[in-house]
Amino acid sequence: MTQLYESTQTVSAAPEPSDEHNGSTATPTTEAAAPQPGLAPTLPEYTPKLEPTPAPNAPNPVVAAPQEKEPQNPLTEKFTEAEWKALKVFRSNLSETFKEAFPDQEDAGTVPYKMWSVTINPLAPQDARVSVVLMKFLRARNLNAQEAKDMLISTLRWRKYFDVDGAMKEEFPEEVFGQLGRTYGKDKEGHPISYNLYGANQDLNAVFSDVQRFLRWRVAFMEQSIALLDFETVDQMIQVHDYEGVSMSSRTPASKNAASEASSIFQGHYPEFLAKKFFVNVPSFLTWIFWIFKPLLSSATVAKMSVVGSGPHAIGPALLPLIPADQLPKRYGGDADGF
């Protein structure tokens, strides 16, 4: 059940002092006698009326200071009470987190930082989209705020070192990388679908001879896929890993090194972006590798992964329950022309 947070707390006020008061009322006097000749007139005795005094030890009324309302969107409304609690702790240390991430930048703790099209202001982090981004790090670390902080620091440093913005602007040869990655369509919940086509270019030397260039292309492709997320209604994607055309000879030392480094980058710096991952057209020699490494993966990760058969007749039944036919290319059992 989704736990919603109320914007203010209500504090009961102490009871008001009684309308009754202590002290005497004015003493009534008899009507003054008519003055006699030669004598000073006698005035009626006057007793001043006392103001009411509060009851002793009566507490003053306590007025609750209104709390700032937590910004919400459809994704934050799904946060649990435990997640909100962890988020507030994590968020309260953002200024220090940025200082540790960028120790050479004097104003690091006060300057906003933009990541995945979301601007994070360490001095004013109460923003629904910011909450969604920060929650990714918390969920990746089981809501441990300190571990999430360490992961965010590592990611911020890596993005600066790797120059992710520069990779996004870099031009990669179309004849080498143009067919290796595509985004097409959305699933029934609005998740964009990213396709990695490992056998689309058989010239492995062209693809992997420069591992760092491959990684920069791969990170840029990931960032382009993330740009399709609004962090309001959707913050994850579907991935389809297509191994058609991959053979034993495809596993060169360079390709294995590239795959290992790419896996490390995405596990360490792109948390909780995966809604579901499908492995399709997988040759038998790779299938058993998956089952060997399966025990090393978390149950949450394994639950998101599916190894599917080859060809549209085998792939379609696995993907169509999640993806509308008009959003799924014919090569995968759908009706769309695709790519």
XYZ file of C-alpha atoms in Angstrom:
339
model
C 0.000 0.000 0.000
C 1.370 3.383 -0.893
C 2.230 5.530 2.069
C 1.486 9.207 1.638
C 2.985 11.879 3.802
C 0.857 14.684 5.227
C 2.193 18.198 4.790
C 1.623 19.390 8.342
C 1.322 18.023 11.845
C -1.481 18.983 14.196
C -0.545 19.813 17.771
C -3.352 20.068 20.306
C -3.574 23.500 21.933
C -3.667 23.813 25.681
C -7.074 24.720 27.153
C -7.853 28.426 27.361
C -7.936 30.005 30.835
C -11.344 29.913 32.539
C -13.688 32.844 32.063
C -14.037 32.947 35.839
C -11.598 35.125 37.805
C -10.203 35.407 41.271
C -10.778 38.418 43.526
C -13.798 40.366 44.775
C -16.383 42.165 42.707
C -17.377 45.775 43.456
C -19.042 46.067 46.889
C -22.585 47.415 46.549
C -23.354 50.559 48.640
C -26.566 52.054 49.918
C -27.973 55.185 48.352
C -26.297 58.338 49.764
C -28.377 60.472 52.131
C -29.379 63.961 51.018
C -26.772 66.517 52.141
C -27.643 68.616 55.173
C -27.074 72.317 55.206
C -23.606 73.262 56.348
C -22.238 69.723 56.070
C -20.016 68.280 53.277
C -21.881 65.767 51.200
C -21.070 62.111 51.865
C -19.989 60.228 48.690
C -20.736 56.534 48.209
C -17.798 54.192 48.852
C -16.180 52.921 45.592
C -14.386 49.628 45.197
C -12.578 49.161 41.848
C -13.444 46.095 39.798
C -10.538 43.643 39.475
C -9.508 42.208 36.085
C -9.645 38.423 35.756
C -6.342 36.658 36.276
C -5.348 33.400 34.546
C -5.414 30.210 36.493
C -2.057 29.470 38.086
C 0.344 27.252 36.083
C -1.934 27.262 33.008
C 0.190 26.327 29.974
C 0.363 28.670 26.999
C -1.327 27.422 23.824
C 1.135 25.646 21.462
C 0.798 26.455 17.762
C 2.373 23.992 15.317
C 4.700 25.514 12.753
C 3.462 24.484 9.310
C 5.849 22.161 7.495
C 6.711 22.653 3.842
C 4.619 20.384 1.657
C 6.587 17.577 -0.014
C 6.469 17.948 -3.824
C 4.862 14.919 -5.424
C 4.440 13.267 -8.809
C 3.017 9.858 -9.805
C 6.344 8.140 -9.075
C 6.974 9.695 -5.649
C 3.409 8.873 -4.629
C 4.449 5.215 -4.774
C 7.265 5.651 -2.256
C 6.852 3.683 0.951
C 7.158 5.176 4.422
C 10.605 3.573 4.802
C 11.708 5.050 1.484
C 10.587 8.555 2.467
C 12.419 8.254 5.773
C 15.650 7.174 4.059
C 15.265 9.848 1.373
C 15.016 12.670 3.901
C 18.223 11.521 5.582
C 20.011 11.111 2.245
C 18.755 14.461 0.976
C 19.800 16.362 4.098
C 23.465 15.566 3.349
C 23.512 16.582 -0.316
C 25.648 19.668 0.193
C 28.324 17.608 1.961
C 27.967 14.890 -0.677
C 28.713 17.344 -3.490
C 31.673 18.755 -1.590
C 33.161 15.277 -1.245
C 32.484 14.477 -4.898
C 34.194 17.659 -6.125
C 36.828 18.547 -3.486
C 38.657 20.918 -5.848
C 35.532 22.995 -6.489
C 35.081 25.619 -3.773
C 31.365 26.151 -4.378
C 30.544 22.474 -4.930
C 28.232 22.389 -1.923
C 26.065 25.237 -3.179
C 25.996 24.954 -6.975
C 23.209 22.936 -8.682
C 24.274 19.858 -10.654
C 22.438 18.514 -13.702
C 22.260 14.777 -14.296
C 19.869 12.926 -16.632
C 18.130 16.237 -17.411
C 17.271 16.697 -13.721
C 18.805 19.642 -11.873
C 19.796 18.807 -8.288
C 20.204 21.828 -6.039
C 22.032 20.750 -2.859
C 20.598 23.726 -0.969
C 16.999 23.193 -2.130
C 16.619 19.509 -2.981
C 12.881 19.244 -2.328
C 11.753 18.506 -5.864
C 9.730 15.514 -7.030
C 12.010 14.623 -9.965
C 15.087 14.996 -7.755
C 13.458 12.640 -5.258
C 12.990 10.052 -8.026
C 16.660 10.271 -9.039
C 17.941 10.038 -5.468
C 15.633 7.112 -4.743
C 17.437 5.111 -7.437
C 20.652 5.223 -5.418
C 18.825 4.379 -2.203
C 17.035 1.386 -3.699
C 20.285 0.138 -5.209
C 21.734 0.143 -1.691
C 18.717 -1.244 0.185
C 17.765 2.191 1.577
C 21.093 2.597 3.364
C 21.634 6.373 3.189
C 25.405 6.196 3.799
C 25.952 3.578 1.101
C 23.722 5.512 -1.281
C 25.807 8.610 -0.575
C 29.012 6.705 -1.382
C 27.475 5.449 -4.630
C 26.352 8.944 -5.654
C 29.805 10.386 -4.903
C 31.395 7.661 -7.012
C 28.964 8.330 -9.862
C 29.506 12.099 -9.812
C 33.281 11.638 -9.891
C 33.054 9.061 -12.673
C 30.810 11.274 -14.820
C 33.339 14.089 -14.560
C 36.311 11.799 -15.273
C 34.590 10.023 -18.168
C 33.225 13.321 -19.515
C 29.725 12.014 -20.158
C 28.572 15.325 -21.632
C 31.472 15.184 -24.062
C 30.592 11.633 -25.084
C 27.046 12.791 -25.820
C 28.392 15.360 -28.278
C 30.927 13.014 -29.851
C 30.337 11.731 -33.376
C 30.844 7.998 -33.828
C 31.278 6.326 -37.226
C 27.855 5.242 -38.471
C 29.269 2.298 -40.397
C 30.733 0.887 -37.158
C 28.143 1.647 -34.488
C 25.048 2.679 -36.423
C 23.375 -0.743 -36.272
C 24.469 -1.816 -32.779
C 21.900 0.090 -30.739
C 18.345 1.305 -31.389
C 15.446 2.662 -29.381
C 11.972 1.929 -30.687
C 8.475 1.977 -29.199
C 7.154 1.757 -25.653
C 5.666 -0.998 -23.539
C 2.141 -0.923 -22.108
C 3.295 1.110 -19.091
C 5.140 3.723 -21.139
C 8.680 2.402 -20.697
C 10.835 3.106 -23.775
C 12.440 0.054 -25.365
C 16.166 -0.112 -26.043
C 17.660 -2.747 -28.380
C 21.292 -3.880 -28.233
C 22.171 -5.797 -31.406
C 25.423 -7.581 -30.663
C 25.765 -9.329 -34.000
C 24.743 -6.411 -36.224
C 28.342 -5.662 -37.197
C 30.483 -8.713 -37.916
C 33.630 -6.619 -38.168
C 34.627 -7.112 -34.550
C 37.970 -5.450 -35.031
C 36.232 -2.238 -36.096
C 33.901 -2.342 -33.100
C 36.291 -3.376 -30.341
C 39.787 -2.438 -31.510
C 39.442 0.763 -29.478
C 37.718 -0.337 -26.271
C 37.492 3.195 -24.872
C 35.783 4.422 -28.038
C 33.282 1.558 -27.784
C 32.586 2.434 -24.143
C 32.053 6.094 -24.992
C 29.574 5.102 -27.702
C 27.839 2.675 -25.333
C 27.521 5.297 -22.559
C 26.212 7.861 -25.061
C 23.594 5.355 -26.245
C 22.536 4.733 -22.645
C 22.234 8.461 -21.995
C 20.139 8.882 -25.164
C 17.795 6.162 -23.902
C 17.536 7.824 -20.482
C 16.623 11.104 -22.204
C 13.298 9.427 -23.108
C 12.385 9.188 -19.394
C 10.496 12.048 -17.721
C 11.121 10.981 -14.069
C 7.505 11.888 -13.375
C 5.528 8.945 -14.746
C 8.356 6.692 -15.949
C 11.983 6.305 -14.841
C 12.937 2.886 -16.222
C 13.272 1.195 -19.609
C 12.890 -2.180 -21.275
C 16.084 -3.641 -22.743
C 16.246 -6.277 -25.456
C 19.664 -7.875 -25.969
C 19.721 -9.542 -29.371
C 22.507 -12.083 -29.975
C 21.601 -13.014 -33.542
C 24.813 -13.448 -35.531
C 26.995 -13.917 -32.450
C 29.257 -16.975 -32.514
C 32.126 -18.412 -30.513
C 34.533 -16.408 -32.648
C 32.796 -13.223 -31.501
C 34.241 -13.619 -28.026
C 37.611 -12.025 -28.610
C 39.772 -10.705 -25.752
C 38.876 -7.143 -26.783
C 35.124 -7.834 -26.858
C 35.228 -9.570 -23.475
C 37.190 -6.670 -21.978
C 34.699 -4.173 -23.409
C 31.738 -6.163 -22.081
C 33.296 -6.404 -18.622
C 34.013 -2.672 -18.402
C 30.568 -1.742 -19.720
C 28.915 -4.002 -17.157
C 30.932 -2.382 -14.354
C 29.937 1.110 -15.495
C 26.235 0.384 -15.682
C 26.106 -1.480 -12.379
C 28.011 1.237 -10.536
C 26.642 4.410 -12.089
C 23.206 3.746 -13.607
C 21.137 2.293 -10.756
C 17.558 1.094 -11.087
C 17.017 2.006 -14.741
C 15.944 -1.474 -15.774
C 12.271 -2.434 -15.764
C 12.813 -5.687 -17.667
C 15.609 -7.244 -19.719
C 15.130 -9.860 -22.441
C 17.923 -11.946 -23.992
C 16.773 -13.081 -27.426
C 18.291 -15.196 -30.213
C 20.821 -16.459 -27.695
C 23.086 -19.224 -29.038
C 23.281 -22.332 -26.877
C 26.899 -21.756 -25.887
C 25.900 -18.457 -24.245
C 22.772 -19.799 -22.559
C 24.706 -21.996 -20.178
C 26.934 -19.023 -19.225
C 23.837 -17.202 -18.002
C 22.806 -20.122 -15.830
C 26.318 -20.363 -14.371
C 26.296 -16.713 -13.290
C 22.665 -16.682 -12.184
C 23.446 -17.688 -8.563
C 25.767 -14.670 -8.311
C 22.968 -12.220 -9.134
C 20.459 -10.791 -6.677
C 16.948 -12.193 -6.747
C 15.615 -8.752 -7.723
C 17.937 -8.652 -10.742
C 17.131 -12.201 -11.823
C 13.412 -11.418 -11.597
C 13.875 -8.729 -14.251
C 15.781 -10.985 -16.685
C 14.385 -13.474 -19.174
C 16.251 -15.677 -21.640
C 13.988 -16.167 -24.660
C 14.275 -18.441 -27.689
C 15.125 -17.521 -31.264
C 12.901 -16.208 -34.033
C 9.651 -14.200 -33.923
C 7.498 -17.244 -33.087
C 9.462 -17.808 -29.873
C 10.167 -14.177 -28.987
C 6.680 -12.782 -29.598
C 4.863 -14.771 -26.876
C 7.421 -13.549 -24.313
C 7.372 -9.857 -25.279
C 3.791 -9.246 -26.413
C 2.265 -9.502 -22.911
C 4.288 -6.381 -22.043
C 4.644 -4.633 -25.404
C 1.742 -3.759 -27.756
C 2.031 -5.424 -31.170
C 2.186 -2.053 -32.940
C 5.196 -1.107 -30.777
C 7.129 -4.336 -31.352
C 9.070 -4.908 -34.612
C 8.027 -7.854 -36.769
C 11.434 -9.478 -36.307
C 10.475 -9.947 -32.650
C 6.910 -11.139 -33.235
C 5.098 -7.801 -33.407
C 3.374 -5.869 -36.176
C 5.613 -2.802 -36.414
C 8.046 -2.323 -39.274
C 10.639 -1.331 -36.697
C 14.205 -0.921 -37.855
